[in-house]
Amino acid sequence: MAKLKKKEKNVKKNIKPIKTEKADEAKNFKVSKKTPQVLRGFKDILPGEQRYWDLLYAKVANLTTDYGFERIDLPLLEETSLFIRSVGKETDIVDKEMFSFVDRGNENVSLRPEATAQIARAYINHGMFNLPQPVKLYYLGPMFRYDRPQSGRYRQFYQFGVEVLGDKQPVLDAQIIIMAYNFLTSIGLPVNVQVNSIGCNNCRKEYKVQLVNFYKSQKHDLCEDCKERLPKNPLRLLDCKEEKCSAIKEDAPQIVDFLCDECKSHFMKVLEFLEELEIPYSLNSQLVRGLDYYTKTVFEIWPQAEQAALDKQPEPGAEDKKAQIALAGGGRYDNLVEILGGRPTPAVGFSIGLERVILKIKELNLAVPEKEKRDIFVAQLGESAKRKAMKLYETLRSEGFKVAECFAKDGLKNQLEVANKLGVKYTLILGQKELSEGTILLRDMDAGSQETLNFNKVVKDIKKRLEV
Ligand code: AMP
């Protein structure tokens, strides 16, 4: 008894009280009486949409198995500082788009806006540097960005991504690009790879000086954000989506002219691999990607039709419109693991936005497999027949038949309507009469003919007809 009391006391000691102001917040919360609606920028994925997702998930499974990647699932919530340290303070993602809040334990947390930073964290946390290198991981799941919602841009969206950690060879950059390219083209999407190198910290030093000089001379025409970013992170200006900044960007110095020998040679090798494999690519000197952690190779994959349309459109901002329709993006990030406290670990990866891929599939009317068809429908009339029919349904299912039912409906007409809609070959009908005679009716749905079968032999009989 004394022991139990002590235990209870300990348990009580460990329960942290919810902070009073937080509890009050909940108490004082004004609950809306309106029917709740899905939040802006969020979406329900309804059953009718699932075949697109099934297709993409199947492609992910095939591709990652082929290339030897293993799945990792990461939490949706992380310490806010993880993203500030990796993606970067001056980036749009961290600066404007994070869903961040203080939790009940006073921790600053954020819904993940992307997964590469998490992968680097997990690599360090789980000592993956002790595994044979490179470590090849893939992820699939929702990301969250408080962006302005529009077509192809949501506040919750799904990404499929791969990361290779622990090797710096250019062949890996090329293979990552090829994987993303293969994923999209295997679905039937005509795409083009945009590729650039943003060098390493060494070659960026001189480039940054030149960039600052260039932008200083144009300062009065820049947007307010860019004016502020110029002294802190001039590279970010190349990523600005404001129209007036895009126009200025056209004449900015190009990073490729400043690459050090090592970065230049790395980039050339990546391009040679792409050429060897006949991957259509365009060099895009303005592509810098909006995240701090990238080094050397960066790339995006754009839908071909839109790229062509925008190429014809000479107005400023066309480049940024293209970036907004990017289906995939990625690159090398050789310093990220070290920035987060791990040992130097070169790495490269990509992520693909699945909603954007689905939008394209629909737009181009590409073939998507229909839901697998059912072969047999079990219909019943009357309470005792329903019991028997349920049992027959379970037997057929466990024997491997593709079988359907609608036990919630009692009338035969209604049940046959469902069977018709499902496009089954046969409907088995069990009524009071059949039950007492030990038989069952088999209706051939195409021919509209019916025959009586022996109930005890029905499984065998159907098996023969369908050759299961
Ligand atoms: P990022 O992580 O910004 O490099 O984006 C990689 C890919 O994720 C993009 O190419 C898009 O396909 C997709 N993506 C990024 N942001 C969004 C968004 N707000 N809504 C839908 N898809 C997005």
Coordinates of C-alpha atoms and ligand atoms in Angstrom, one line a residue:
M1 CA 0.0 0.0 0.0
A2 CA 2.8 2.4 1.0
K3 CA 4.6 1.4 -2.2
L4 CA 1.5 2.2 -4.3
K5 CA 1.1 5.6 -2.6
K6 CA 4.7 6.4 -3.4
K7 CA 4.2 5.4 -7.0
E8 CA 1.1 7.6 -7.3
K9 CA 3.0 10.5 -5.9
N10 CA 5.8 10.0 -8.4
V11 CA 3.3 9.8 -11.3
K12 CA 1.7 13.1 -10.1
K13 CA 5.1 14.7 -9.9
N14 CA 5.8 13.8 -13.5
I15 CA 2.6 15.3 -15.0
K16 CA 3.4 18.7 -16.1
P17 CA 0.5 21.1 -15.6
I18 CA -0.7 22.8 -18.7
K19 CA 0.3 26.4 -18.4
T20 CA -2.6 28.4 -17.0
E21 CA -2.6 31.0 -19.8
K22 CA -2.7 28.2 -22.3
A23 CA -5.6 26.5 -20.5
D24 CA -7.4 29.8 -20.3
E25 CA -6.8 30.2 -24.0
A26 CA -8.7 27.0 -24.7
K27 CA -11.5 27.9 -22.2
N28 CA -12.0 31.4 -23.7
F29 CA -11.8 30.2 -27.3
K30 CA -14.8 31.4 -29.2
V31 CA -16.0 28.3 -31.0
S32 CA -17.6 29.0 -34.4
K33 CA -21.1 27.6 -35.0
K34 CA -20.5 27.5 -38.8
T35 CA -19.8 24.1 -40.4
P36 CA -16.0 23.8 -40.4
Q37 CA -14.3 24.2 -43.8
V38 CA -10.9 22.9 -44.9
L39 CA -8.2 25.5 -44.3
R40 CA -7.1 27.8 -47.2
G41 CA -4.3 26.1 -49.2
F42 CA -5.1 22.7 -47.7
K43 CA -7.0 19.9 -49.6
D44 CA -8.9 16.7 -48.9
I45 CA -7.8 14.0 -51.3
L46 CA -11.0 12.3 -52.1
P47 CA -11.5 8.7 -53.2
G48 CA -11.9 9.7 -56.9
E49 CA -8.4 11.2 -56.8
Q50 CA -6.7 8.2 -55.3
R51 CA -5.8 6.5 -58.6
Y52 CA -3.4 9.3 -59.4
W53 CA -1.7 8.9 -56.0
D54 CA -1.7 5.1 -56.4
L55 CA 0.1 5.6 -59.7
L56 CA 2.7 7.9 -58.2
Y57 CA 3.3 5.7 -55.1
A58 CA 3.8 2.7 -57.4
K59 CA 6.3 4.7 -59.5
V60 CA 8.1 5.7 -56.3
A61 CA 8.3 2.1 -55.1
N62 CA 9.7 0.9 -58.5
L63 CA 12.2 3.7 -58.9
T64 CA 13.6 3.6 -55.4
T65 CA 13.9 -0.2 -55.5
D66 CA 15.7 0.0 -58.9
Y67 CA 18.2 2.5 -57.7
G68 CA 18.7 0.9 -54.2
F69 CA 17.2 3.6 -51.9
E70 CA 15.6 2.9 -48.5
R71 CA 12.6 4.6 -47.1
I72 CA 12.8 6.9 -44.1
D73 CA 9.8 8.5 -42.4
L74 CA 10.4 11.7 -40.5
P75 CA 8.2 13.7 -38.1
L76 CA 6.0 16.5 -39.4
L77 CA 7.1 18.7 -36.5
E78 CA 10.7 19.7 -35.7
E79 CA 12.6 22.3 -33.7
T80 CA 12.3 25.6 -35.6
S81 CA 16.0 26.2 -35.3
L82 CA 16.7 23.1 -37.5
F83 CA 15.2 24.9 -40.5
I84 CA 16.7 28.3 -39.7
R85 CA 20.2 26.8 -39.5
S86 CA 19.9 24.7 -42.7
V87 CA 17.5 26.4 -45.1
G88 CA 18.7 29.8 -44.0
K89 CA 17.2 32.8 -42.2
E90 CA 17.0 35.1 -45.2
T91 CA 15.1 32.6 -47.4
D92 CA 11.4 33.0 -48.2
I93 CA 10.7 29.6 -46.8
V94 CA 12.0 30.4 -43.3
D95 CA 11.4 34.1 -43.4
K96 CA 7.8 34.1 -44.6
E97 CA 6.4 30.6 -45.1
M98 CA 6.9 28.5 -41.9
F99 CA 4.0 27.3 -39.8
S100 CA 5.8 28.0 -36.5
F101 CA 4.5 28.1 -32.9
V102 CA 5.5 27.8 -29.3
D103 CA 4.2 24.5 -27.9
R104 CA 2.9 23.8 -24.4
G105 CA 6.4 23.0 -23.2
N106 CA 7.7 26.4 -24.5
E107 CA 9.6 24.8 -27.4
N108 CA 9.8 26.7 -30.7
V109 CA 8.6 24.2 -33.2
S110 CA 7.6 24.3 -36.9
L111 CA 5.7 22.1 -39.3
R112 CA 8.4 20.9 -41.8
P113 CA 8.6 23.0 -44.9
E114 CA 10.9 20.5 -46.5
A115 CA 12.7 17.3 -45.6
T116 CA 16.4 17.6 -46.6
A117 CA 17.2 19.4 -43.3
Q118 CA 15.5 16.6 -41.4
I119 CA 17.4 13.9 -43.3
A120 CA 20.7 15.6 -42.4
R121 CA 19.5 15.7 -38.7
A122 CA 18.5 12.1 -38.8
Y123 CA 21.8 11.1 -40.4
I124 CA 23.7 12.7 -37.5
N125 CA 21.3 11.5 -34.8
H126 CA 21.4 7.9 -35.9
G127 CA 25.1 7.7 -36.5
M128 CA 24.5 6.9 -40.2
F129 CA 28.1 7.9 -40.9
N130 CA 29.0 4.5 -39.5
L131 CA 27.1 2.8 -42.3
P132 CA 28.7 2.0 -45.6
Q133 CA 28.7 5.2 -47.6
P134 CA 26.9 6.6 -49.5
V135 CA 23.7 6.3 -47.6
K136 CA 20.7 6.4 -50.0
L137 CA 17.4 7.4 -48.5
Y138 CA 14.0 8.4 -49.8
Y139 CA 10.9 10.0 -48.2
L140 CA 7.3 10.6 -49.2
G141 CA 5.0 12.9 -47.2
P142 CA 3.4 16.2 -46.6
M143 CA 5.3 19.5 -46.3
F144 CA 3.9 22.8 -45.1
R145 CA 4.5 26.3 -46.3
Y146 CA 2.4 29.4 -45.6
D147 CA 2.6 30.4 -49.3
R148 CA -0.1 32.4 -51.2
P149 CA -2.3 29.5 -52.4
Q150 CA -2.9 29.2 -56.2
S151 CA -3.0 26.5 -58.8
G152 CA 0.0 24.2 -58.1
R153 CA 0.9 26.0 -54.9
Y154 CA -0.6 24.8 -51.6
R155 CA 0.1 25.3 -47.9
Q156 CA 0.2 21.5 -47.5
F157 CA 1.7 19.6 -50.4
Y158 CA 3.3 16.2 -50.8
Q159 CA 6.9 15.6 -51.8
F160 CA 8.7 12.5 -52.9
G161 CA 12.5 13.0 -52.4
V162 CA 15.7 11.1 -52.5
E163 CA 19.0 12.0 -50.8
V164 CA 22.5 10.4 -51.2
L165 CA 24.8 11.2 -48.2
G166 CA 28.5 10.5 -47.8
D167 CA 30.0 10.9 -51.3
K168 CA 31.1 13.8 -53.4
Q169 CA 31.5 12.3 -56.8
P170 CA 29.8 14.1 -59.7
V171 CA 28.3 10.8 -61.0
L172 CA 25.9 11.0 -58.0
D173 CA 24.7 14.4 -59.0
A174 CA 24.0 13.1 -62.5
Q175 CA 22.3 10.0 -61.2
I176 CA 20.0 12.0 -59.0
I177 CA 19.0 14.2 -62.0
I178 CA 18.5 11.1 -64.1
M179 CA 16.3 9.5 -61.4
A180 CA 14.0 12.6 -61.2
Y181 CA 13.9 12.8 -65.0
N182 CA 13.0 9.1 -65.2
F183 CA 10.3 9.4 -62.6
L184 CA 8.6 12.2 -64.6
T185 CA 9.1 10.8 -68.1
S186 CA 8.0 7.3 -67.0
I187 CA 4.6 8.9 -66.2
G188 CA 4.6 10.3 -69.7
L189 CA 5.4 14.0 -68.9
P190 CA 7.6 15.8 -71.4
V191 CA 10.1 17.7 -69.3
N192 CA 13.3 19.6 -69.5
V193 CA 16.2 19.7 -67.0
Q194 CA 17.5 23.1 -66.0
V195 CA 21.0 22.9 -64.5
N196 CA 23.5 25.2 -63.0
S197 CA 26.4 25.2 -60.6
I198 CA 26.5 27.7 -57.7
G199 CA 30.1 26.7 -56.7
C200 CA 31.5 26.3 -53.2
N201 CA 32.1 28.9 -50.5
N202 CA 35.5 29.7 -52.1
C203 CA 34.4 30.6 -55.5
R204 CA 31.3 32.4 -54.2
K205 CA 33.5 34.9 -52.3
E206 CA 34.6 36.8 -55.4
Y207 CA 31.2 36.3 -57.1
K208 CA 29.4 37.9 -54.1
V209 CA 31.6 40.9 -54.3
Q210 CA 30.8 41.4 -58.0
L211 CA 27.1 40.7 -57.4
V212 CA 26.9 43.3 -54.6
N213 CA 28.7 45.9 -56.8
F214 CA 26.2 45.2 -59.6
Y215 CA 23.1 45.4 -57.4
K216 CA 24.3 48.4 -55.6
S217 CA 24.2 50.3 -58.9
Q218 CA 20.6 49.3 -59.3
K219 CA 19.6 49.6 -55.7
H220 CA 16.8 52.2 -56.1
D221 CA 14.9 49.8 -58.5
L222 CA 15.0 46.8 -56.2
C223 CA 12.0 45.6 -54.0
E224 CA 12.2 46.3 -50.3
D225 CA 13.1 42.7 -49.4
C226 CA 16.0 42.7 -51.9
K227 CA 17.3 46.0 -50.6
E228 CA 17.5 44.5 -47.1
R229 CA 19.0 41.2 -48.3
L230 CA 21.7 42.7 -50.5
P231 CA 24.3 43.2 -47.7
K232 CA 23.4 40.0 -45.9
N233 CA 22.9 37.4 -48.7
P234 CA 23.3 38.8 -52.2
L235 CA 22.8 35.4 -53.9
R236 CA 19.2 35.5 -52.6
L237 CA 18.5 38.4 -54.9
L238 CA 18.8 36.2 -57.9
D239 CA 15.9 34.2 -56.5
C240 CA 13.5 37.1 -56.0
K241 CA 10.1 36.6 -57.7
E242 CA 9.2 40.3 -57.9
E243 CA 8.9 41.4 -61.5
K244 CA 11.1 44.5 -61.2
C245 CA 13.9 42.4 -59.6
S246 CA 13.6 39.7 -62.2
A247 CA 14.2 42.3 -65.0
I248 CA 17.4 43.5 -63.3
K249 CA 18.6 39.9 -62.7
E250 CA 18.9 39.4 -66.5
D251 CA 22.1 41.5 -66.6
A252 CA 23.6 40.3 -63.3
P253 CA 27.1 38.6 -63.4
Q254 CA 26.9 34.9 -63.7
I255 CA 28.3 32.5 -61.1
V256 CA 29.6 30.0 -63.7
D257 CA 32.2 32.7 -64.7
F258 CA 33.6 32.6 -61.1
L259 CA 33.8 28.8 -60.5
C260 CA 37.1 27.5 -59.0
D261 CA 38.9 24.7 -60.9
E262 CA 37.4 22.0 -58.7
C263 CA 33.8 23.2 -59.0
K264 CA 34.2 23.8 -62.7
S265 CA 35.6 20.3 -63.2
H266 CA 32.8 18.8 -61.1
F267 CA 30.2 20.6 -63.1
M268 CA 31.7 19.5 -66.4
K269 CA 31.7 15.9 -65.3
V270 CA 28.0 16.1 -64.3
L271 CA 27.2 17.5 -67.7
E272 CA 29.2 14.8 -69.4
F273 CA 27.2 12.1 -67.7
L274 CA 24.0 13.7 -68.7
E275 CA 25.1 13.9 -72.3
E276 CA 26.3 10.3 -72.3
L277 CA 22.8 9.3 -71.1
E278 CA 21.1 11.7 -73.6
I279 CA 19.2 13.6 -70.9
P280 CA 18.0 16.8 -72.5
Y281 CA 19.1 19.7 -70.3
S282 CA 19.5 23.5 -70.5
L283 CA 22.2 25.4 -68.8
N284 CA 20.5 28.1 -66.7
S285 CA 22.9 30.6 -65.1
Q286 CA 20.1 32.2 -63.2
L287 CA 19.1 29.1 -61.3
V288 CA 20.3 29.4 -57.7
R289 CA 17.4 27.7 -55.8
G290 CA 16.2 29.5 -52.7
L291 CA 17.9 27.6 -50.0
D292 CA 21.1 28.3 -48.2
Y293 CA 22.5 24.8 -48.0
Y294 CA 23.1 24.2 -51.7
T295 CA 26.7 23.9 -53.1
K296 CA 27.9 23.1 -56.7
T297 CA 25.2 21.5 -58.8
V298 CA 21.6 22.8 -58.6
F299 CA 18.8 21.8 -60.9
E300 CA 15.1 22.0 -61.6
I301 CA 12.8 20.0 -63.9
W302 CA 10.2 22.0 -65.8
P303 CA 7.3 20.8 -68.0
Q304 CA 8.3 21.2 -71.6
A305 CA 5.2 22.8 -73.0
E306 CA 5.2 25.6 -70.5
Q307 CA 8.8 26.2 -70.9
A308 CA 8.4 26.7 -74.6
A309 CA 5.5 29.1 -74.1
L310 CA 7.5 31.2 -71.7
D311 CA 10.5 31.1 -73.9
K312 CA 8.4 32.9 -76.5
Q313 CA 7.3 35.5 -74.0
P314 CA 10.1 38.0 -73.7
E315 CA 8.6 40.0 -70.9
P316 CA 10.4 40.3 -67.5
G317 CA 9.4 37.7 -65.0
A318 CA 9.2 34.8 -67.5
E319 CA 12.0 33.0 -65.8
D320 CA 10.3 33.2 -62.4
K321 CA 7.0 32.0 -63.8
K322 CA 8.9 28.9 -65.1
A323 CA 10.4 28.3 -61.6
Q324 CA 6.9 28.4 -60.2
I325 CA 5.9 25.6 -62.4
A326 CA 8.9 23.5 -61.5
L327 CA 8.0 19.9 -61.0
A328 CA 11.2 18.9 -59.3
G329 CA 14.2 20.6 -57.7
G330 CA 17.4 19.6 -56.1
G331 CA 21.1 19.8 -55.9
R332 CA 24.3 19.1 -53.9
Y333 CA 24.6 20.2 -50.3
D334 CA 28.1 19.4 -49.2
N335 CA 28.1 21.5 -46.0
L336 CA 24.7 20.9 -44.5
V337 CA 25.5 17.9 -42.2
E338 CA 28.5 19.8 -40.9
I339 CA 26.5 23.0 -40.3
L340 CA 24.1 20.9 -38.1
G341 CA 27.0 19.6 -36.0
G342 CA 27.9 16.4 -37.9
R343 CA 31.2 15.5 -39.6
P344 CA 31.9 16.8 -43.2
T345 CA 29.4 14.8 -45.3
P346 CA 28.9 15.7 -49.0
A347 CA 25.4 15.0 -50.2
V348 CA 23.0 15.4 -53.1
G349 CA 19.2 15.0 -53.5
F350 CA 16.0 16.1 -55.1
S351 CA 12.3 16.5 -54.3
I352 CA 9.3 16.3 -56.5
G353 CA 6.0 18.0 -55.8
L354 CA 3.3 15.4 -56.3
E355 CA 0.3 17.7 -56.6
R356 CA 2.0 19.5 -59.5
V357 CA 2.7 16.2 -61.2
I358 CA -0.9 15.2 -60.9
L359 CA -2.1 18.6 -62.3
K360 CA 0.1 17.9 -65.3
I361 CA -1.1 14.4 -65.7
K362 CA -4.7 15.7 -65.8
E363 CA -3.9 18.6 -68.1
L364 CA -2.2 16.3 -70.6
N365 CA -4.9 13.6 -70.2
L366 CA -2.3 10.9 -69.6
A367 CA -3.3 7.3 -69.0
V368 CA -3.8 6.5 -65.4
P369 CA -4.7 2.9 -64.4
E370 CA -8.3 2.5 -63.3
K371 CA -9.1 0.9 -60.0
E372 CA -8.8 -2.9 -60.2
K373 CA -12.1 -4.4 -61.4
R374 CA -14.2 -6.9 -59.4
D375 CA -15.1 -10.2 -61.1
I376 CA -18.0 -11.4 -59.0
F377 CA -20.8 -9.8 -57.1
V378 CA -22.7 -11.6 -54.3
A379 CA -26.4 -10.6 -54.0
Q380 CA -28.9 -11.8 -51.4
L381 CA -32.6 -11.7 -50.7
G382 CA -33.9 -12.3 -47.1
E383 CA -32.3 -12.4 -43.7
S384 CA -31.1 -16.0 -43.7
A385 CA -29.8 -15.7 -47.2
K386 CA -27.9 -12.6 -46.2
R387 CA -26.1 -14.6 -43.5
K388 CA -25.2 -17.4 -45.9
A389 CA -24.2 -14.9 -48.6
M390 CA -21.9 -13.1 -46.2
K391 CA -20.1 -16.4 -45.5
L392 CA -19.8 -17.1 -49.2
Y393 CA -18.4 -13.7 -49.8
E394 CA -15.7 -14.3 -47.2
T395 CA -14.9 -17.7 -48.7
L396 CA -14.6 -16.3 -52.2
R397 CA -12.4 -13.4 -50.9
S398 CA -10.0 -15.7 -49.1
E399 CA -9.8 -18.0 -52.1
G400 CA -8.4 -15.0 -54.0
F401 CA -11.4 -13.9 -56.1
K402 CA -12.0 -10.3 -56.7
V403 CA -15.5 -10.2 -55.2
A404 CA -17.9 -7.4 -54.3
E405 CA -21.2 -7.0 -52.4
C406 CA -23.7 -4.5 -51.2
F407 CA -25.2 -6.2 -48.1
A408 CA -26.6 -2.8 -47.0
K409 CA -29.2 -3.0 -49.8
D410 CA -32.0 -5.6 -49.7
G411 CA -33.8 -5.3 -53.1
L412 CA -32.3 -7.4 -55.9
K413 CA -32.8 -4.5 -58.4
N414 CA -30.7 -2.2 -56.4
Q415 CA -28.0 -4.8 -55.9
L416 CA -27.9 -5.6 -59.6
E417 CA -27.4 -1.9 -60.3
V418 CA -24.4 -1.8 -58.1
A419 CA -23.0 -5.0 -59.8
N420 CA -23.5 -3.4 -63.2
K421 CA -21.7 -0.2 -62.2
L422 CA -18.8 -2.3 -60.9
G423 CA -18.6 -4.1 -64.3
V424 CA -18.4 -7.6 -62.7
K425 CA -18.6 -10.7 -65.0
Y426 CA -20.9 -12.7 -62.7
T427 CA -23.4 -12.1 -60.0
L428 CA -24.3 -14.9 -57.6
I429 CA -27.8 -14.5 -56.3
L430 CA -29.0 -16.3 -53.1
G431 CA -32.7 -16.1 -52.2
Q432 CA -35.0 -18.1 -49.9
K433 CA -35.8 -20.6 -52.6
E434 CA -32.2 -21.3 -53.5
L435 CA -31.4 -21.5 -49.8
S436 CA -33.9 -24.2 -49.2
E437 CA -32.9 -26.1 -52.4
G438 CA -29.1 -25.9 -51.7
T439 CA -28.6 -24.0 -54.9
I440 CA -27.5 -20.5 -56.0
L441 CA -28.2 -18.5 -59.2
L442 CA -25.3 -17.5 -61.4
R443 CA -26.0 -14.4 -63.6
D444 CA -23.7 -13.7 -66.6
M445 CA -23.8 -9.9 -66.6
D446 CA -22.9 -9.5 -70.2
A447 CA -25.2 -12.1 -71.7
G448 CA -27.9 -11.4 -69.2
S449 CA -28.5 -15.2 -68.8
Q450 CA -28.9 -17.1 -65.6
E451 CA -28.3 -20.7 -64.5
T452 CA -28.7 -22.6 -61.3
L453 CA -25.6 -24.1 -59.6
N454 CA -25.1 -26.4 -56.7
F455 CA -24.3 -24.2 -53.7
N456 CA -21.7 -26.6 -52.3
K457 CA -19.8 -26.6 -55.7
V458 CA -20.1 -22.9 -56.4
V459 CA -16.5 -22.0 -55.5
K460 CA -15.0 -24.8 -57.7
D461 CA -17.4 -23.9 -60.5
I462 CA -16.5 -20.2 -60.4
K463 CA -12.8 -21.0 -60.3
K464 CA -13.1 -23.0 -63.5
R465 CA -15.0 -20.2 -65.2
L466 CA -12.6 -17.5 -64.2
E467 CA -9.5 -19.7 -64.2
V468 CA -8.3 -18.3 -60.9
Ligands
AMP1 P1 11.5 23.1 -53.2 O1 11.5 22.3 -51.9 O2 11.0 24.5 -53.0 O3 12.7 23.0 -54.0 O4 10.4 22.4 -54.1 C1 10.5 21.2 -54.7 C2 9.2 20.9 -55.5 O5 8.1 20.8 -54.5 C3 8.8 21.9 -56.4 O6 9.4 21.7 -57.7 C4 7.3 21.7 -56.5 O7 7.0 20.7 -57.4 C5 7.0 21.3 -55.1 N1 6.5 22.5 -54.3 C6 7.2 23.4 -53.7 N2 6.4 24.3 -53.0 C7 5.1 23.9 -53.3 C8 3.8 24.4 -52.9 N3 3.7 25.4 -52.1 N4 2.7 23.7 -53.4 C9 2.9 22.6 -54.2 N5 4.0 22.1 -54.5 C10 5.2 22.7 -54.1

